[in-house]
Amino acid sequence: MKRQGSPTRELAAARLSDVNDERPVLPGGAPARLSIDLDAISANIATLNEVSGNAQVLAVVKGDAYGHGLVPAACAALRGGASWLGTAQLAEALALRNAGVTAPLISWLLAPGLDFAAAIRARIDLGAPAVWTLDEIAAAAREVGETARVQLKIDTGLARNGAYGADWPLLVEAAARHTADGSITVTGVFTHLACADEPENPSNAAQQRLFADAVRDCERAGFALEVRHMANSAATLLLPEAHWDLVRPGIATYGLSPAPHIGDSAHFRLVPAMTMTANVTVAKRVPAGQGVSYGHTYVTADETTLIDVPCGYADGIPRSASGRGPVQVAGHRFSVAGRVCMDQFVVDVGDLPVAAGDEVVIFGDGRDGGPTAQDWADAAGTISYEIVTRIGNRLPRAYQGQVA
Ligand SMILES: *Cc1c(COP(=O)(O)O)cnc(C)c1O
């Protein structure tokens, strides 16, 4: 039976009213908004828990929970059965602790000079890719008078963060030294895959072999490892041999497919949690031959109705989706007409009767044929991760579903 989070304690700090007040309501209201379905996040974690067999689930909540809101999304993930949380930046891990989240928590993108003492006091596991990191953490631990929880990060082929090649044995050696004097305890070892969304790519097996060697190195050094982990969303869903003790899904937590070329959200039994909507500001009839938006890159073919949708690239609507980004109005699909502007874009809805105030769905869970964040990613030549993460910043969010 795998260990799962215990929501009652962890969620003591979070009620729906609290999280809905987390962001200031814009004076005067907002013409476009996000709705976040916390039950979808919980259900996605339950699905990932099922798929990952005996491994526990660490919900990755970096990047403000991929734009979904750090604390409410983290609480929903714990409620769904995640036993760990993870962030890249330390500030986000500390914010979770400040919000009352007590679940096991790791932060893995550390720069020299960060407040490691605060992290140690907050019982945050620290992902260490280099000897300097261990040295700074150990010094902070001595200052605090506690033993720091550290997880060693090996670079098995992503060539990004993590100890690479000959630096790995040096990292293990330094960790053994700091363990011997009681300043750290090595609680885990982990790595990150480069091509998990291509299950047949030979780099997956190569990374797996190097990671198995690294685990043996840690065992030989006598570290009492609690968790060994390498699987992101794609590996959780597609590479069972990469599950080890703990899987680290990020994008799948929020219901988006990590491998859209293999299957969409529904294929992986995931439900997108974020819906973005806006209200039409102006609807107008124009004749055939009217150029639309900056540069007149779109020209009406017939007399038609144009609607103005009040969100733009300042809200994270990618300008590169000009002429292509999909929307749904009254159950009908349309595309952006012409260029996306800073605060608005235009849609040609033909003869559909649309009036100011009518709702436009920018993206959502895709049921009823509506557009998804993946559709916007395709339209903009990017990945769904970038769509949801960048949209998070200016729009007010309303949370649906159960928090605690
Ligand atoms: C972002 C990240 C993940 C999650 O990746 P997804 O593709 O979103 O599942 C897991 N582990 C590490 C180290 C990461 O940086």
PDB file of C-alpha atoms in Angstrom, residues 71-309:
ATOM      1  CA  VAL A  71      -1.432  26.726  -3.045  1.00  0.00           C
ATOM      2  CA  PRO A  72      -4.890  25.672  -4.259  1.00  0.00           C
ATOM      3  CA  ALA A  73      -3.410  23.376  -6.913  1.00  0.00           C
ATOM      4  CA  ALA A  74      -1.009  21.830  -4.386  1.00  0.00           C
ATOM      5  CA  CYS A  75      -3.854  21.207  -1.951  1.00  0.00           C
ATOM      6  CA  ALA A  76      -5.985  19.634  -4.684  1.00  0.00           C
ATOM      7  CA  ALA A  77      -3.079  17.361  -5.646  1.00  0.00           C
ATOM      8  CA  LEU A  78      -2.661  16.237  -2.033  1.00  0.00           C
ATOM      9  CA  ARG A  79      -6.366  15.606  -1.763  1.00  0.00           C
ATOM     10  CA  GLY A  80      -6.125  13.461  -4.890  1.00  0.00           C
ATOM     11  CA  GLY A  81      -3.455  11.283  -3.296  1.00  0.00           C
ATOM     12  CA  ALA A  82      -0.103  12.910  -4.032  1.00  0.00           C
ATOM     13  CA  SER A  83       2.334  12.197  -1.205  1.00  0.00           C
ATOM     14  CA  TRP A  84       5.023  14.670  -2.261  1.00  0.00           C
ATOM     15  CA  LEU A  85       5.114  18.132  -3.836  1.00  0.00           C
ATOM     16  CA  GLY A  86       7.958  19.604  -5.862  1.00  0.00           C
ATOM     17  CA  THR A  87       8.985  23.034  -7.103  1.00  0.00           C
ATOM     18  CA  ALA A  88      11.972  24.239  -9.058  1.00  0.00           C
ATOM     19  CA  GLN A  89      12.353  27.508  -7.167  1.00  0.00           C
ATOM     20  CA  LEU A  90      12.879  27.588  -3.419  1.00  0.00           C
ATOM     21  CA  ALA A  91      10.590  30.625  -2.991  1.00  0.00           C
ATOM     22  CA  GLU A  92       7.627  28.555  -4.162  1.00  0.00           C
ATOM     23  CA  ALA A  93       8.461  25.734  -1.732  1.00  0.00           C
ATOM     24  CA  LEU A  94       8.688  28.227   1.129  1.00  0.00           C
ATOM     25  CA  ALA A  95       5.365  29.760   0.047  1.00  0.00           C
ATOM     26  CA  LEU A  96       3.740  26.326   0.367  1.00  0.00           C
ATOM     27  CA  ARG A  97       5.105  25.922   3.897  1.00  0.00           C
ATOM     28  CA  ASN A  98       3.918  29.437   4.785  1.00  0.00           C
ATOM     29  CA  ALA A  99       0.446  28.449   3.584  1.00  0.00           C
ATOM     30  CA  GLY A 100       0.433  25.559   6.048  1.00  0.00           C
ATOM     31  CA  VAL A 101       1.297  22.712   3.676  1.00  0.00           C
ATOM     32  CA  THR A 102       3.205  20.084   5.675  1.00  0.00           C
ATOM     33  CA  ALA A 103       3.561  17.328   3.033  1.00  0.00           C
ATOM     34  CA  PRO A 104       7.039  16.156   1.953  1.00  0.00           C
ATOM     35  CA  LEU A 105       8.352  18.809  -0.394  1.00  0.00           C
ATOM     36  CA  ILE A 106      11.426  19.185  -2.593  1.00  0.00           C
ATOM     37  CA  SER A 107      12.917  22.186  -4.386  1.00  0.00           C
ATOM     38  CA  TRP A 108      15.573  21.467  -7.027  1.00  0.00           C
ATOM     39  CA  LEU A 109      16.714  24.611  -8.781  1.00  0.00           C
ATOM     40  CA  LEU A 110      19.063  26.230  -6.323  1.00  0.00           C
ATOM     41  CA  ALA A 111      21.417  29.129  -6.929  1.00  0.00           C
ATOM     42  CA  PRO A 112      24.334  30.166  -4.728  1.00  0.00           C
ATOM     43  CA  GLY A 113      23.385  32.534  -1.920  1.00  0.00           C
ATOM     44  CA  LEU A 114      19.785  31.376  -1.445  1.00  0.00           C
ATOM     45  CA  ASP A 115      18.377  31.216   2.080  1.00  0.00           C
ATOM     46  CA  PHE A 116      19.155  27.550   2.727  1.00  0.00           C
ATOM     47  CA  ALA A 117      18.697  28.072   6.482  1.00  0.00           C
ATOM     48  CA  ALA A 118      15.037  28.941   5.880  1.00  0.00           C
ATOM     49  CA  ALA A 119      14.656  25.851   3.703  1.00  0.00           C
ATOM     50  CA  ILE A 120      16.158  23.593   6.374  1.00  0.00           C
ATOM     51  CA  ARG A 121      13.960  25.058   9.107  1.00  0.00           C
ATOM     52  CA  ALA A 122      10.952  24.482   6.826  1.00  0.00           C
ATOM     53  CA  ARG A 123      11.905  20.804   6.343  1.00  0.00           C
ATOM     54  CA  ILE A 124      12.189  21.204   2.591  1.00  0.00           C
ATOM     55  CA  ASP A 125      14.279  18.583   0.779  1.00  0.00           C
ATOM     56  CA  LEU A 126      16.900  20.274  -1.368  1.00  0.00           C
ATOM     57  CA  GLY A 127      17.964  18.868  -4.727  1.00  0.00           C
ATOM     58  CA  ALA A 128      21.745  19.182  -4.955  1.00  0.00           C
ATOM     59  CA  PRO A 129      23.454  19.018  -8.377  1.00  0.00           C
ATOM     60  CA  ALA A 130      26.924  20.213  -7.325  1.00  0.00           C
ATOM     61  CA  VAL A 131      29.471  20.198  -4.522  1.00  0.00           C
ATOM     62  CA  TRP A 132      28.989  23.944  -3.941  1.00  0.00           C
ATOM     63  CA  THR A 133      25.310  23.262  -3.218  1.00  0.00           C
ATOM     64  CA  LEU A 134      26.146  20.620  -0.611  1.00  0.00           C
ATOM     65  CA  ASP A 135      28.747  22.899   0.981  1.00  0.00           C
ATOM     66  CA  GLU A 136      26.302  25.810   1.280  1.00  0.00           C
ATOM     67  CA  ILE A 137      23.520  23.562   2.562  1.00  0.00           C
ATOM     68  CA  ALA A 138      25.840  21.950   5.138  1.00  0.00           C
ATOM     69  CA  ALA A 139      27.053  25.352   6.355  1.00  0.00           C
ATOM     70  CA  ALA A 140      23.441  26.524   6.730  1.00  0.00           C
ATOM     71  CA  ALA A 141      22.540  23.311   8.585  1.00  0.00           C
ATOM     72  CA  ARG A 142      25.336  23.865  11.113  1.00  0.00           C
ATOM     73  CA  GLU A 143      24.125  27.444  11.595  1.00  0.00           C
ATOM     74  CA  VAL A 144      20.530  26.294  12.157  1.00  0.00           C
ATOM     75  CA  GLY A 145      21.586  23.331  14.296  1.00  0.00           C
ATOM     76  CA  GLU A 146      19.535  20.849  12.279  1.00  0.00           C
ATOM     77  CA  THR A 147      20.296  18.136   9.746  1.00  0.00           C
ATOM     78  CA  ALA A 148      19.411  19.192   6.199  1.00  0.00           C
ATOM     79  CA  ARG A 149      17.461  16.790   3.958  1.00  0.00           C
ATOM     80  CA  VAL A 150      19.244  16.547   0.620  1.00  0.00           C
ATOM     81  CA  GLN A 151      18.526  14.645  -2.593  1.00  0.00           C
ATOM     82  CA  LEU A 152      21.417  14.177  -5.011  1.00  0.00           C
ATOM     83  CA  LYS A 153      20.702  15.067  -8.622  1.00  0.00           C
ATOM     84  CA  ILE A 154      22.609  13.246 -11.328  1.00  0.00           C
ATOM     85  CA  ASP A 155      22.677  14.379 -14.954  1.00  0.00           C
ATOM     86  CA  THR A 156      22.193  11.123 -16.867  1.00  0.00           C
ATOM     87  CA  GLY A 157      21.915  12.770 -20.275  1.00  0.00           C
ATOM     88  CA  LEU A 158      19.632  15.809 -20.288  1.00  0.00           C
ATOM     89  CA  ALA A 159      22.785  17.926 -19.974  1.00  0.00           C
ATOM     90  CA  ARG A 160      20.977  20.515 -17.878  1.00  0.00           C
ATOM     91  CA  ASN A 161      20.882  20.620 -14.059  1.00  0.00           C
ATOM     92  CA  GLY A 162      22.586  17.762 -12.197  1.00  0.00           C
ATOM     93  CA  ALA A 163      26.081  16.330 -11.660  1.00  0.00           C
ATOM     94  CA  TYR A 164      27.550  15.139 -14.952  1.00  0.00           C
ATOM     95  CA  GLY A 165      30.250  12.565 -15.638  1.00  0.00           C
ATOM     96  CA  ALA A 166      33.240  12.792 -13.321  1.00  0.00           C
ATOM     97  CA  ASP A 167      31.420  15.335 -11.149  1.00  0.00           C
ATOM     98  CA  TRP A 168      29.011  12.644  -9.932  1.00  0.00           C
ATOM     99  CA  PRO A 169      31.484  10.620  -7.808  1.00  0.00           C
ATOM    100  CA  LEU A 170      32.758  13.908  -6.362  1.00  0.00           C
ATOM    101  CA  LEU A 171      29.194  14.810  -5.392  1.00  0.00           C
ATOM    102  CA  VAL A 172      28.691  11.435  -3.691  1.00  0.00           C
ATOM    103  CA  GLU A 173      32.001  11.822  -1.872  1.00  0.00           C
ATOM    104  CA  ALA A 174      31.111  15.328  -0.630  1.00  0.00           C
ATOM    105  CA  ALA A 175      27.677  14.089   0.444  1.00  0.00           C
ATOM    106  CA  ALA A 176      29.298  11.241   2.413  1.00  0.00           C
ATOM    107  CA  ARG A 177      31.562  13.744   4.172  1.00  0.00           C
ATOM    108  CA  HIS A 178      28.688  16.063   5.134  1.00  0.00           C
ATOM    109  CA  THR A 179      26.624  13.046   6.199  1.00  0.00           C
ATOM    110  CA  ALA A 180      29.404  11.807   8.473  1.00  0.00           C
ATOM    111  CA  ASP A 181      29.497  15.112  10.398  1.00  0.00           C
ATOM    112  CA  GLY A 182      25.701  15.163  10.734  1.00  0.00           C
ATOM    113  CA  SER A 183      25.034  18.285   8.705  1.00  0.00           C
ATOM    114  CA  ILE A 184      23.037  16.534   5.979  1.00  0.00           C
ATOM    115  CA  THR A 185      21.126  13.341   5.387  1.00  0.00           C
ATOM    116  CA  VAL A 186      20.755  12.072   1.831  1.00  0.00           C
ATOM    117  CA  THR A 187      17.076  11.221   1.494  1.00  0.00           C
ATOM    118  CA  GLY A 188      16.972  10.596  -2.231  1.00  0.00           C
ATOM    119  CA  VAL A 189      18.608  10.471  -5.625  1.00  0.00           C
ATOM    120  CA  PHE A 190      17.010  11.640  -8.852  1.00  0.00           C
ATOM    121  CA  THR A 191      17.506  12.528 -12.487  1.00  0.00           C
ATOM    122  CA  HIS A 192      15.429  13.936 -15.345  1.00  0.00           C
ATOM    123  CA  LEU A 193      14.721  12.392 -18.762  1.00  0.00           C
ATOM    124  CA  ALA A 194      15.330  14.151 -22.074  1.00  0.00           C
ATOM    125  CA  CYS A 195      13.045  12.160 -24.394  1.00  0.00           C
ATOM    126  CA  ALA A 196      10.387  10.461 -22.265  1.00  0.00           C
ATOM    127  CA  ASP A 197       7.706  11.545 -24.748  1.00  0.00           C
ATOM    128  CA  GLU A 198       9.453   9.312 -27.321  1.00  0.00           C
ATOM    129  CA  PRO A 199       9.312   5.950 -25.541  1.00  0.00           C
ATOM    130  CA  GLU A 200      11.393   4.266 -28.273  1.00  0.00           C
ATOM    131  CA  ASN A 201      14.218   6.780 -28.105  1.00  0.00           C
ATOM    132  CA  PRO A 202      17.396   4.896 -27.063  1.00  0.00           C
ATOM    133  CA  SER A 203      18.409   7.761 -24.764  1.00  0.00           C
ATOM    134  CA  ASN A 204      15.725   6.590 -22.299  1.00  0.00           C
ATOM    135  CA  ALA A 205      17.424   3.244 -21.739  1.00  0.00           C
ATOM    136  CA  ALA A 206      20.850   4.913 -21.569  1.00  0.00           C
ATOM    137  CA  GLN A 207      19.610   7.318 -18.890  1.00  0.00           C
ATOM    138  CA  GLN A 208      17.958   4.437 -17.038  1.00  0.00           C
ATOM    139  CA  ARG A 209      21.269   2.495 -16.942  1.00  0.00           C
ATOM    140  CA  LEU A 210      23.268   5.487 -15.675  1.00  0.00           C
ATOM    141  CA  PHE A 211      20.622   6.154 -13.043  1.00  0.00           C
ATOM    142  CA  ALA A 212      20.705   2.539 -11.810  1.00  0.00           C
ATOM    143  CA  ASP A 213      24.491   2.897 -11.432  1.00  0.00           C
ATOM    144  CA  ALA A 214      24.014   6.143  -9.496  1.00  0.00           C
ATOM    145  CA  VAL A 215      21.520   4.471  -7.158  1.00  0.00           C
ATOM    146  CA  ARG A 216      24.096   1.741  -6.495  1.00  0.00           C
ATOM    147  CA  ASP A 217      26.742   4.409  -5.781  1.00  0.00           C
ATOM    148  CA  CYS A 218      24.421   5.960  -3.189  1.00  0.00           C
ATOM    149  CA  GLU A 219      23.698   2.599  -1.589  1.00  0.00           C
ATOM    150  CA  ARG A 220      27.406   1.777  -1.473  1.00  0.00           C
ATOM    151  CA  ALA A 221      28.034   5.131   0.257  1.00  0.00           C
ATOM    152  CA  GLY A 222      25.532   4.031   2.921  1.00  0.00           C
ATOM    153  CA  PHE A 223      22.876   6.686   2.274  1.00  0.00           C
ATOM    154  CA  ALA A 224      19.458   5.729   3.649  1.00  0.00           C
ATOM    155  CA  LEU A 225      17.517   6.643   0.520  1.00  0.00           C
ATOM    156  CA  GLU A 226      13.784   7.193   0.945  1.00  0.00           C
ATOM    157  CA  VAL A 227      13.099   7.884  -2.734  1.00  0.00           C
ATOM    158  CA  ARG A 228      14.727   7.241  -6.113  1.00  0.00           C
ATOM    159  CA  HIS A 229      13.014   9.012  -8.985  1.00  0.00           C
ATOM    160  CA  MET A 230      13.257  10.001 -12.640  1.00  0.00           C
ATOM    161  CA  ALA A 231       9.779   9.965 -14.219  1.00  0.00           C
ATOM    162  CA  ASN A 232       8.096  13.152 -15.474  1.00  0.00           C
ATOM    163  CA  SER A 233       4.517  13.013 -16.829  1.00  0.00           C
ATOM    164  CA  ALA A 234       5.497  11.316 -20.084  1.00  0.00           C
ATOM    165  CA  ALA A 235       7.542   8.637 -18.301  1.00  0.00           C
ATOM    166  CA  THR A 236       4.777   8.141 -15.730  1.00  0.00           C
ATOM    167  CA  LEU A 237       2.341   7.389 -18.560  1.00  0.00           C
ATOM    168  CA  LEU A 238       4.648   5.719 -21.089  1.00  0.00           C
ATOM    169  CA  LEU A 239       7.736   4.240 -19.381  1.00  0.00           C
ATOM    170  CA  PRO A 240       6.826   1.978 -16.428  1.00  0.00           C
ATOM    171  CA  GLU A 241      10.471   0.955 -15.987  1.00  0.00           C
ATOM    172  CA  ALA A 242      11.231   4.584 -15.040  1.00  0.00           C
ATOM    173  CA  HIS A 243       8.777   4.695 -12.123  1.00  0.00           C
ATOM    174  CA  TRP A 244      11.154   3.654  -9.324  1.00  0.00           C
ATOM    175  CA  ASP A 245       9.767   4.811  -5.895  1.00  0.00           C
ATOM    176  CA  LEU A 246       8.259   8.114  -6.935  1.00  0.00           C
ATOM    177  CA  VAL A 247       6.948   9.664 -10.137  1.00  0.00           C
ATOM    178  CA  ARG A 248       7.039  13.429 -10.762  1.00  0.00           C
ATOM    179  CA  PRO A 249       4.169  14.413 -13.052  1.00  0.00           C
ATOM    180  CA  GLY A 250       3.776  18.112 -13.811  1.00  0.00           C
ATOM    181  CA  ILE A 251       1.700  18.794 -16.914  1.00  0.00           C
ATOM    182  CA  ALA A 252      -0.425  15.651 -16.465  1.00  0.00           C
ATOM    183  CA  THR A 253      -1.435  16.862 -12.993  1.00  0.00           C
ATOM    184  CA  TYR A 254      -3.239  19.696 -14.750  1.00  0.00           C
ATOM    185  CA  GLY A 255      -4.860  17.348 -17.239  1.00  0.00           C
ATOM    186  CA  LEU A 256      -2.808  18.112 -20.338  1.00  0.00           C
ATOM    187  CA  SER A 257      -1.084  15.482 -22.444  1.00  0.00           C
ATOM    188  CA  PRO A 258       2.721  15.335 -22.183  1.00  0.00           C
ATOM    189  CA  ALA A 259       2.835  13.520 -25.528  1.00  0.00           C
ATOM    190  CA  PRO A 260       0.119  14.931 -27.819  1.00  0.00           C
ATOM    191  CA  HIS A 261       1.582  13.056 -30.802  1.00  0.00           C
ATOM    192  CA  ILE A 262       0.725   9.821 -28.938  1.00  0.00           C
ATOM    193  CA  GLY A 263      -2.567  10.710 -27.305  1.00  0.00           C
ATOM    194  CA  ASP A 264      -4.703  13.590 -26.063  1.00  0.00           C
ATOM    195  CA  SER A 265      -5.884  14.185 -22.496  1.00  0.00           C
ATOM    196  CA  ALA A 266      -8.794  11.751 -22.823  1.00  0.00           C
ATOM    197  CA  HIS A 267      -6.464   9.045 -24.188  1.00  0.00           C
ATOM    198  CA  PHE A 268      -4.510   9.249 -20.915  1.00  0.00           C
ATOM    199  CA  ARG A 269      -7.710   9.605 -18.807  1.00  0.00           C
ATOM    200  CA  LEU A 270      -6.787  13.173 -17.838  1.00  0.00           C
ATOM    201  CA  VAL A 271      -9.092  16.183 -17.520  1.00  0.00           C
ATOM    202  CA  PRO A 272      -7.762  19.696 -18.293  1.00  0.00           C
ATOM    203  CA  ALA A 273      -8.309  21.814 -15.168  1.00  0.00           C
ATOM    204  CA  MET A 274      -8.036  25.325 -16.593  1.00  0.00           C
ATOM    205  CA  THR A 275     -10.757  27.128 -18.553  1.00  0.00           C
ATOM    206  CA  MET A 276     -10.300  30.594 -19.958  1.00  0.00           C
ATOM    207  CA  THR A 277     -13.272  32.709 -20.975  1.00  0.00           C
ATOM    208  CA  ALA A 278     -13.923  36.318 -21.938  1.00  0.00           C
ATOM    209  CA  ASN A 279     -16.965  38.439 -22.692  1.00  0.00           C
ATOM    210  CA  VAL A 280     -17.474  40.045 -26.086  1.00  0.00           C
ATOM    211  CA  THR A 281     -17.003  43.825 -25.874  1.00  0.00           C
ATOM    212  CA  VAL A 282     -18.283  44.839 -29.307  1.00  0.00           C
ATOM    213  CA  ALA A 283     -20.078  42.976 -32.115  1.00  0.00           C
ATOM    214  CA  LYS A 284     -20.451  44.754 -35.466  1.00  0.00           C
ATOM    215  CA  ARG A 285     -21.573  44.096 -39.025  1.00  0.00           C
ATOM    216  CA  VAL A 286     -18.968  44.927 -41.676  1.00  0.00           C
ATOM    217  CA  PRO A 287     -19.041  44.562 -45.466  1.00  0.00           C
ATOM    218  CA  ALA A 288     -16.987  42.185 -47.608  1.00  0.00           C
ATOM    219  CA  GLY A 289     -13.400  43.339 -48.166  1.00  0.00           C
ATOM    220  CA  GLN A 290     -12.833  44.815 -44.710  1.00  0.00           C
ATOM    221  CA  GLY A 291      -9.252  44.326 -43.441  1.00  0.00           C
ATOM    222  CA  VAL A 292      -9.167  43.238 -39.772  1.00  0.00           C
ATOM    223  CA  SER A 293      -6.745  44.168 -36.960  1.00  0.00           C
ATOM    224  CA  TYR A 294      -3.187  45.493 -37.362  1.00  0.00           C
ATOM    225  CA  GLY A 295      -1.697  44.999 -40.807  1.00  0.00           C
ATOM    226  CA  HIS A 296      -5.030  43.852 -42.278  1.00  0.00           C
ATOM    227  CA  THR A 297      -3.664  40.301 -42.545  1.00  0.00           C
ATOM    228  CA  TYR A 298      -7.285  39.058 -42.583  1.00  0.00           C
ATOM    229  CA  VAL A 299      -9.875  40.430 -44.989  1.00  0.00           C
ATOM    230  CA  THR A 300     -13.597  39.590 -44.758  1.00  0.00           C
ATOM    231  CA  ALA A 301     -14.900  37.507 -47.664  1.00  0.00           C
ATOM    232  CA  ASP A 302     -18.557  38.530 -47.271  1.00  0.00           C
ATOM    233  CA  GLU A 303     -20.656  40.832 -45.193  1.00  0.00           C
ATOM    234  CA  THR A 304     -20.187  39.414 -41.710  1.00  0.00           C
ATOM    235  CA  THR A 305     -20.188  39.969 -37.956  1.00  0.00           C
ATOM    236  CA  LEU A 306     -16.890  40.696 -36.206  1.00  0.00           C
ATOM    237  CA  ILE A 307     -16.606  40.378 -32.442  1.00  0.00           C
ATOM    238  CA  ASP A 308     -13.925  41.888 -30.238  1.00  0.00           C
ATOM    239  CA  VAL A 309     -12.589  39.552 -27.531  1.00  0.00           C
TER     240      VAL A 309
END
